Coordinates of C-alpha atoms and ligand atoms in Angstrom, one line a residue:
X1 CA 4.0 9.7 -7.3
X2 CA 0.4 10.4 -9.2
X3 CA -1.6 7.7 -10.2
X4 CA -1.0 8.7 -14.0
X5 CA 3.1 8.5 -13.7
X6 CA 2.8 5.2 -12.0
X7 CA 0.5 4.2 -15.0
X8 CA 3.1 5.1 -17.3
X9 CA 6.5 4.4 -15.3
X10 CA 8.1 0.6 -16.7
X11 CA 8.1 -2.3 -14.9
X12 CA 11.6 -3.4 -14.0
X13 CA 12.7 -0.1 -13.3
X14 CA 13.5 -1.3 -9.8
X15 CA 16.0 -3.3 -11.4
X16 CA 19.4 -4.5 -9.3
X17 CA 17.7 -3.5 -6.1
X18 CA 17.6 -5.6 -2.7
X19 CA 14.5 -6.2 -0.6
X20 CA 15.6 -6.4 3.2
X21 CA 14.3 -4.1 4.6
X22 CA 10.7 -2.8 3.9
X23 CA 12.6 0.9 4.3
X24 CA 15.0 -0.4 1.0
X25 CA 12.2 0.8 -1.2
X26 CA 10.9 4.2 -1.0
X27 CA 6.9 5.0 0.0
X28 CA 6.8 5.8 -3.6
X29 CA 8.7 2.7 -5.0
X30 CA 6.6 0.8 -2.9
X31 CA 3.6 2.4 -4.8
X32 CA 5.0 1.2 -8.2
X33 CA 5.1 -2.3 -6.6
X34 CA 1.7 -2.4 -5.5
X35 CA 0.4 -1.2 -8.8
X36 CA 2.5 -3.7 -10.8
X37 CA 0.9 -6.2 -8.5
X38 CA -2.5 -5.0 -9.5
X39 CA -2.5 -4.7 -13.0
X40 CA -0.9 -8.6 -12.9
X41 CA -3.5 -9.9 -10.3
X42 CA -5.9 -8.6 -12.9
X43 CA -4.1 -10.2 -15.6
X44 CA -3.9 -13.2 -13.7
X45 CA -7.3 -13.9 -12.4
X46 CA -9.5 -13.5 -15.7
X47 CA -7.9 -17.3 -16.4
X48 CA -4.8 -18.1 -14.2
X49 CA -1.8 -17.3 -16.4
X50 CA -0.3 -14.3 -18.0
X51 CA 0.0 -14.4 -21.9
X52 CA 3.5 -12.7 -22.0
X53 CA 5.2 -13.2 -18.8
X54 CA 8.1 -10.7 -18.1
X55 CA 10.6 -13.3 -16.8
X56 CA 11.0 -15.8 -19.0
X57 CA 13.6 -18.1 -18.4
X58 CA 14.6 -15.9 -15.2
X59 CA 15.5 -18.1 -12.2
X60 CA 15.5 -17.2 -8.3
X61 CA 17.8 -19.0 -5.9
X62 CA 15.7 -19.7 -2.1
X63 CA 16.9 -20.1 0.6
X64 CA 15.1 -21.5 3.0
X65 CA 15.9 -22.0 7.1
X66 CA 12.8 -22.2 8.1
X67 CA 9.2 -23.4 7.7
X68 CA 7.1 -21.9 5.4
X69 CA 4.1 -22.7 3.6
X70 CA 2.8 -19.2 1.9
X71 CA 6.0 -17.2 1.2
X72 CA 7.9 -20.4 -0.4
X73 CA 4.9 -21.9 -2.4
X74 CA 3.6 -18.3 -3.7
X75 CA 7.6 -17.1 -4.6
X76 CA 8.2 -20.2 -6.6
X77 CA 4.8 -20.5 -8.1
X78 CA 4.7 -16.7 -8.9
X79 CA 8.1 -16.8 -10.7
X80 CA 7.1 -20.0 -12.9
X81 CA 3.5 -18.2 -13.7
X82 CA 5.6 -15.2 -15.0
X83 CA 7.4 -17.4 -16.8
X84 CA 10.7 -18.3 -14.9
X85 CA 11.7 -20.7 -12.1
X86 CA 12.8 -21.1 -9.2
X87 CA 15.4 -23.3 -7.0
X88 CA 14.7 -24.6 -3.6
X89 CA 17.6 -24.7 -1.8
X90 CA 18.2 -25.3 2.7
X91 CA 20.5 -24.3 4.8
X92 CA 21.4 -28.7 5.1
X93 CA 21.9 -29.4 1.8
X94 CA 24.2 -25.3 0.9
X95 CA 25.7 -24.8 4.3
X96 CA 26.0 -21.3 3.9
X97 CA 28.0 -19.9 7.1
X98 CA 29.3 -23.5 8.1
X99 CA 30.1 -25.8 4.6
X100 CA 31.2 -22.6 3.2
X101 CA 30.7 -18.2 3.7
X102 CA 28.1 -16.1 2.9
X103 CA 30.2 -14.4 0.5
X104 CA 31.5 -17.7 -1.5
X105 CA 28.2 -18.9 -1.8
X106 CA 26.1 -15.1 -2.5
X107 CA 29.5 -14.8 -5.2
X108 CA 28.6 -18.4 -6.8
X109 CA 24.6 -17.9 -6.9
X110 CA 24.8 -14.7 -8.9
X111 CA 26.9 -16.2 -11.8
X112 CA 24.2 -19.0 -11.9
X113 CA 20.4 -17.2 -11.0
X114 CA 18.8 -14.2 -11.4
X115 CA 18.0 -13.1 -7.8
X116 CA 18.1 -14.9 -3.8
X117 CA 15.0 -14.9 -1.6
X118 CA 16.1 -15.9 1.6
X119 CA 14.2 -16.8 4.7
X120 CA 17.1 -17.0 8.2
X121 CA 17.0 -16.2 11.4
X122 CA 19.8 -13.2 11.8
X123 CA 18.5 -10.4 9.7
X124 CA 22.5 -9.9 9.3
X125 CA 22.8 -13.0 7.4
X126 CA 20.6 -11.5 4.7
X127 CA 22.1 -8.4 5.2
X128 CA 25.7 -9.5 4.2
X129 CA 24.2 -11.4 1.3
X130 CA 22.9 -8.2 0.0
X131 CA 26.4 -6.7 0.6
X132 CA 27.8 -9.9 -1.1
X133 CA 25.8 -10.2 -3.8
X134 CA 25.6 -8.4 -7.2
X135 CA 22.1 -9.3 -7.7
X136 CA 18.9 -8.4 -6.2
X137 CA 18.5 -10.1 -2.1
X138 CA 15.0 -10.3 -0.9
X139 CA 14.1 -10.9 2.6
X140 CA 11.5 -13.9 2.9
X141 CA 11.5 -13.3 6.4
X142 CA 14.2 -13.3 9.6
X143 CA 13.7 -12.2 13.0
X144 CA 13.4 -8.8 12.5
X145 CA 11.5 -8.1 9.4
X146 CA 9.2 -9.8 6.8
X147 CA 8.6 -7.2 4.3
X148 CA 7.1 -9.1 1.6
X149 CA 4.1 -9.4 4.4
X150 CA 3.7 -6.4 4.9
X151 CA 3.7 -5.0 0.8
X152 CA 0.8 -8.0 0.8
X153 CA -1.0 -6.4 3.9
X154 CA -0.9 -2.6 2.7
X155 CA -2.2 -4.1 -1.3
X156 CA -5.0 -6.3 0.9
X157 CA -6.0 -3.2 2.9
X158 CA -6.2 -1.1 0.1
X159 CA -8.0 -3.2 -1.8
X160 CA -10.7 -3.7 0.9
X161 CA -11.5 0.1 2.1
X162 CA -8.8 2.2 -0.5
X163 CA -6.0 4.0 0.2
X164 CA -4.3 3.6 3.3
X165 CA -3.9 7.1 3.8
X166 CA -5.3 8.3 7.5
X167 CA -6.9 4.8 7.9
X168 CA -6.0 3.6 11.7
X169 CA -4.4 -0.1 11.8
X170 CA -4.2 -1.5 15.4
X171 CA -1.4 -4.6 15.5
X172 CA -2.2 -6.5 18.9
X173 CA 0.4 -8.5 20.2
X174 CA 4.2 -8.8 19.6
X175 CA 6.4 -6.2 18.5
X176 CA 7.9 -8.5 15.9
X177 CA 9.4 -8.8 12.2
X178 CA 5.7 -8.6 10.8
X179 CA 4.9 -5.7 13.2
X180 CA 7.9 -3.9 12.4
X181 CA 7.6 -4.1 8.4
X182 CA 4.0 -3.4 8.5
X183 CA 4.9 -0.2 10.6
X184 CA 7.4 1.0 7.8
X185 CA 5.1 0.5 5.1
X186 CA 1.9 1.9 6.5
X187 CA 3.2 4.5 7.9
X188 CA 5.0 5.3 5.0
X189 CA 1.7 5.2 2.9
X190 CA 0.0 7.7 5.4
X191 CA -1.7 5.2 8.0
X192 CA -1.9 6.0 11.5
X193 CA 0.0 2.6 12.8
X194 CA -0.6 1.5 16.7
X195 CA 0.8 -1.7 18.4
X196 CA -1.0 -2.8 21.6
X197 CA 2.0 -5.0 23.1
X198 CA 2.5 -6.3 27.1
X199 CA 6.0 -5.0 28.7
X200 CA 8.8 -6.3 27.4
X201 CA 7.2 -7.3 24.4
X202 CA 7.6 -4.0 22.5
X203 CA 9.2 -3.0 18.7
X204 CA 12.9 -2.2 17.6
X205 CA 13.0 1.6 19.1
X206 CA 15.2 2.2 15.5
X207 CA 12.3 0.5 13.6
X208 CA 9.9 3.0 15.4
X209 CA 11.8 5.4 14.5
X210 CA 12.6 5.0 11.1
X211 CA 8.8 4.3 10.3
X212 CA 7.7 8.0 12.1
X213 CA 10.1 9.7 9.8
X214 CA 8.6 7.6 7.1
X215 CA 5.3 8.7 8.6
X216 CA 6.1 12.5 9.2
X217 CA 6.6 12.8 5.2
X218 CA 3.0 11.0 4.3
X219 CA 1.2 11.6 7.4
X220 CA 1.3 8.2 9.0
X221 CA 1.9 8.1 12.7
X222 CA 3.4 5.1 14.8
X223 CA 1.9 5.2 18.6
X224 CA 2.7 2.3 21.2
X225 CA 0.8 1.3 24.4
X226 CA -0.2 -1.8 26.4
X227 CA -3.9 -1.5 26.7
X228 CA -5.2 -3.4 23.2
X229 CA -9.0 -2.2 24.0
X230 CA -8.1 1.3 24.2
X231 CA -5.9 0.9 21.2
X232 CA -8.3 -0.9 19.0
X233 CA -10.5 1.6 19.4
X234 CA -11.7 3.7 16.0
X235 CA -9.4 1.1 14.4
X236 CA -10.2 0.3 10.9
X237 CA -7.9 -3.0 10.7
X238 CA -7.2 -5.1 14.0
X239 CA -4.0 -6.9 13.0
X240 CA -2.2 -10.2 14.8
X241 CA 0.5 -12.6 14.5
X242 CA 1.8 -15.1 16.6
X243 CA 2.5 -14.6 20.4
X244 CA 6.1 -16.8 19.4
X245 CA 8.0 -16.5 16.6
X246 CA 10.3 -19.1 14.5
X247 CA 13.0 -18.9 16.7
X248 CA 12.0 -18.4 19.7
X249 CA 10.0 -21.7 20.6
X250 CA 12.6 -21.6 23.8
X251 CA 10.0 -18.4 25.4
X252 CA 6.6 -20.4 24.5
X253 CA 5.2 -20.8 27.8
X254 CA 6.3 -16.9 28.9
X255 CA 5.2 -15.8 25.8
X256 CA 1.5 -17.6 26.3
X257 CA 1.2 -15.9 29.9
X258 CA 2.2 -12.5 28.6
X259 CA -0.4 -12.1 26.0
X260 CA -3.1 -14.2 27.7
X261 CA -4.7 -10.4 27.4
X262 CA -4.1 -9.8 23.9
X263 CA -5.9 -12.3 21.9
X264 CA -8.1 -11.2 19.1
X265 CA -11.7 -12.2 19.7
X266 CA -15.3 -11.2 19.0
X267 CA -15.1 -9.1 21.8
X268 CA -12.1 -7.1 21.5
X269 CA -13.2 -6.4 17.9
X270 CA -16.4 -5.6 18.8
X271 CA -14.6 -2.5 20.0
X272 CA -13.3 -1.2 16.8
X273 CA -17.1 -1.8 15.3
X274 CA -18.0 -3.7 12.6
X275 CA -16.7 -2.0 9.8
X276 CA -13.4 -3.4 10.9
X277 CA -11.2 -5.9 8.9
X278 CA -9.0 -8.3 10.9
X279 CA -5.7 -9.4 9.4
X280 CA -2.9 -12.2 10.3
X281 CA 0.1 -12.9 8.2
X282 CA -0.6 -17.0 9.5
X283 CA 0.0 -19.3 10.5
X284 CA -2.9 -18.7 12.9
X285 CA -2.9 -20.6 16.4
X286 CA -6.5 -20.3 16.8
X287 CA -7.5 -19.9 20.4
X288 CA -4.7 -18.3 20.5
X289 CA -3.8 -14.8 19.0
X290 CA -6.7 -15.0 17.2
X291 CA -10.0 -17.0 17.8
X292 CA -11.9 -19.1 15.2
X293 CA -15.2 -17.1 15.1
X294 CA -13.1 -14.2 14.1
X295 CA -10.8 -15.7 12.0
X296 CA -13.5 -17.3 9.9
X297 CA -16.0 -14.3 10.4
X298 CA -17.0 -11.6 8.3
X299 CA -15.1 -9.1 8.9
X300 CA -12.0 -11.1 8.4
X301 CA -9.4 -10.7 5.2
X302 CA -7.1 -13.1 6.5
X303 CA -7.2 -15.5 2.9
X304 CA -7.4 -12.6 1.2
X305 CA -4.3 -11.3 2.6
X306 CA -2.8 -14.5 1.8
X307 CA -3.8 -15.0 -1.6
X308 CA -2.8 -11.2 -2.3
X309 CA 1.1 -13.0 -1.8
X310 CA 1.2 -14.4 -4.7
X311 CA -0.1 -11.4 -6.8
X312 CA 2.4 -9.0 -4.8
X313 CA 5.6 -10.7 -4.6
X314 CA 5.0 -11.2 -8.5
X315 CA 4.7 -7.8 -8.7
X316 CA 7.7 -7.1 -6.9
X317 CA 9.6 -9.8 -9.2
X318 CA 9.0 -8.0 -12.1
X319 CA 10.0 -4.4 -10.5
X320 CA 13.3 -6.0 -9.2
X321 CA 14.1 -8.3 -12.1
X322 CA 12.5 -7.4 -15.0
X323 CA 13.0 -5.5 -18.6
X324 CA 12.4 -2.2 -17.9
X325 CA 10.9 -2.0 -21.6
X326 CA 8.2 -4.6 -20.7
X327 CA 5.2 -3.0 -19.2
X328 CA 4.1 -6.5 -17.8
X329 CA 0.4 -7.1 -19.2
X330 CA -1.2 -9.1 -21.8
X331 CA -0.8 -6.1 -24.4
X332 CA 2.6 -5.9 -23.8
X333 CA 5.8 -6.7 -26.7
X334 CA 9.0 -8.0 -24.7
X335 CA 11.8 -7.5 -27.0
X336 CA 14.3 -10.0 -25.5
X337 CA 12.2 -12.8 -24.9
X338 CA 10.3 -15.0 -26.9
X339 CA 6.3 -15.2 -25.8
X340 CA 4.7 -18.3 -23.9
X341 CA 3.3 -20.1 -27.1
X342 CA 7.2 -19.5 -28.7
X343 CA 8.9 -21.7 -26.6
X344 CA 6.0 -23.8 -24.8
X345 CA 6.9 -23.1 -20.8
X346 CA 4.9 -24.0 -18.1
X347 CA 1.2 -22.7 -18.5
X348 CA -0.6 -22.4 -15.1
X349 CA -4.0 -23.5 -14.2
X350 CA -7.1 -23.6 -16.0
X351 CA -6.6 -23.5 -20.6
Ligands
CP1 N1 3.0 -15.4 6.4 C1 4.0 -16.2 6.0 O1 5.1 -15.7 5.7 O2 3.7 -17.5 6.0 P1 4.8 -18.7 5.8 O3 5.6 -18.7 7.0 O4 4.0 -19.9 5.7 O5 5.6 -18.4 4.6
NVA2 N1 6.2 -13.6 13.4 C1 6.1 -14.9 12.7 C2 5.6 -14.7 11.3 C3 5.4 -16.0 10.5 C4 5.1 -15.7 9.1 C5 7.4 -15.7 12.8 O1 8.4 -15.0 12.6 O2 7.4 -16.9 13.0

């Protein structure tokens, strides 16, 4: 897609869709996402709130298994800046799977909310309540993918060097759910996309697959190898995440002697120069993954990446959930609802 029919395209014309997979949406859907997300972080930052938010009086369902600090707080507080809400909802207090199915409770939360983020696990569990539900399902992370990370790291690399296109992005360490999103969606923008991983510790070969193909269409390549100085090398963006995931707290000690090698520090970036960037979804364990000096350093994007959350899974919100006739900036009429002054919701930040 050209820069001028994304500029034109509606918002919300990713309406109904689900979010599992970073493959659910096209390289060029993903385009319209990031440029949503632009044009609202813009809108945003000149004084924290948006004068017609798209989703008023929309509400999002999340479910939540595990701990999160960035994905939960940025989802909720993205969907009340553009004018909605959210519900907070655990796997103790719904049950889903043990007080009651997946498909009874995906059936019950689309007659009452707009659309379910849901962080689990089993990637099936969000799978089946894709398949249950009428609404729009967007993963917040399980064990095999976290694509809302990686639409956030693509936006953040962009927005630090430009396109993605051709740029090299070494990830060091584990072939995991971050690894495996950020491989669809990079590749699928162009970007050459290597993991440095220890035996053992290596992608989903399907994953790997389904990113090359991605790849082969934009140009993006997906290489794997053990050696992380080799494979840093030339990089433009060194890349980490935890050695153990949520889940897998059982393989710490392994895990810790397996990629005693693969820790990101001053030295091993060094190697890819300094007009590197170093990214990590977080949360970091310095001296670790990733040491302080780097994580803290210059060359680092890591809060930007973080912050760039919020402004992405907003823009995302609006693709999936809003009025196709609202193009989702200031200037902007929505026809159904009424603006923020009309009905006096939640105003956010600063005025
Ligand atoms: N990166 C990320 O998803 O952070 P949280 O686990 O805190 O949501
Ligand atoms: N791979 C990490 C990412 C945390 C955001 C995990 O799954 O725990």
């Amino acid at each position: 897609m050209t820069d001028t029919a994304e500029a034109i395209a509606p918002v919300g014309s990713l309406r109904g869709r689900d979010f599992v997979s970073a493959g659910d949406l096209s390289p060029a859907e993903i385009r319209r996402v990031l440029a949503t997300a632009a044009r609202l972080k813009a809108d945003f930052s000149a004084n924290r709130r948006h004068e017609r938010p798209p989703l008023v009086r929309r509400t999002l369902a999340m479910l939540f298994e595990r701990p999160s600090l960035r994905t939960r707080v940025t989802f909720e507080a993205g969907m009340v800046q553009l004018g909605g809400s959210a519900i907070q909802l655990t796997a103790g207090n719904v049950g889903w799977g043990v007080r009651e199915t997946v498909a009874d409770v995906a059936r019950n939360l689309q007659a009452y909310v707009d659309a379910i983020v849901i962080r689990t696990g089993p990637h099936e569990v969000a799978l089946e309540f894709a398949a249950r539900a009428s609404i729009p399902v967007i993963n917040a992370l399980t064990l095999h993918e976290h694509p809302c990370q990686a639409l956030a790291d693509v936006y953040t690399i962009e927005e630090a060097m430009g396109s993605i296109a051709g740029r090299l992005v070494t990830f060091v360490g584990d072939g995991n759910n971050v690894f495996h999103s950020l491989a669809i969606v990079a590749a699928g923008q162009g970007a050459h996309v290597r993991l440095a991983h220890p035996p053992g510790y290596g992608p989903d070969p399907a994953v790997v697959q389904r990113a090359r193909e991605l790849g082969a269409t934009a140009g993006g390549t997906v290489t794997l190898g053990a050696d992380a100085r080799a494979m840093v090398e030339g990089a433009d963006v060194i890349y980490t995440d935890a050695w153990t995931s949520m889940g897998q707290e059982s393989e710490t000690e392994a895990r810790r002697a397996a990629f005693a090698s693969y820790q990101v520090d001053a030295g091993l970036v060094a190697i890819a120069g300094p007009a590197a960037r170093v990214l990590h979804c977080l949360p970091a364990h310095r001296g670790e993954e990733i040491t302080s000096d780097v994580m803290d350093g210059p060359q680092s994007l890591v809060f930007q990446q973080s912050e760039n959350r919020l402004h992405v899974q907003k823009g995302l919100l609006v693709e999936l959930l809003g009025d196709p006739a609202h193009v989702g900036d200031s200037d902007s009429a929505d026809a159904g609802d009424p603006g923020p002054g009309a009905d006096g919701h939640a105003r956010i930040g600063p005025g």
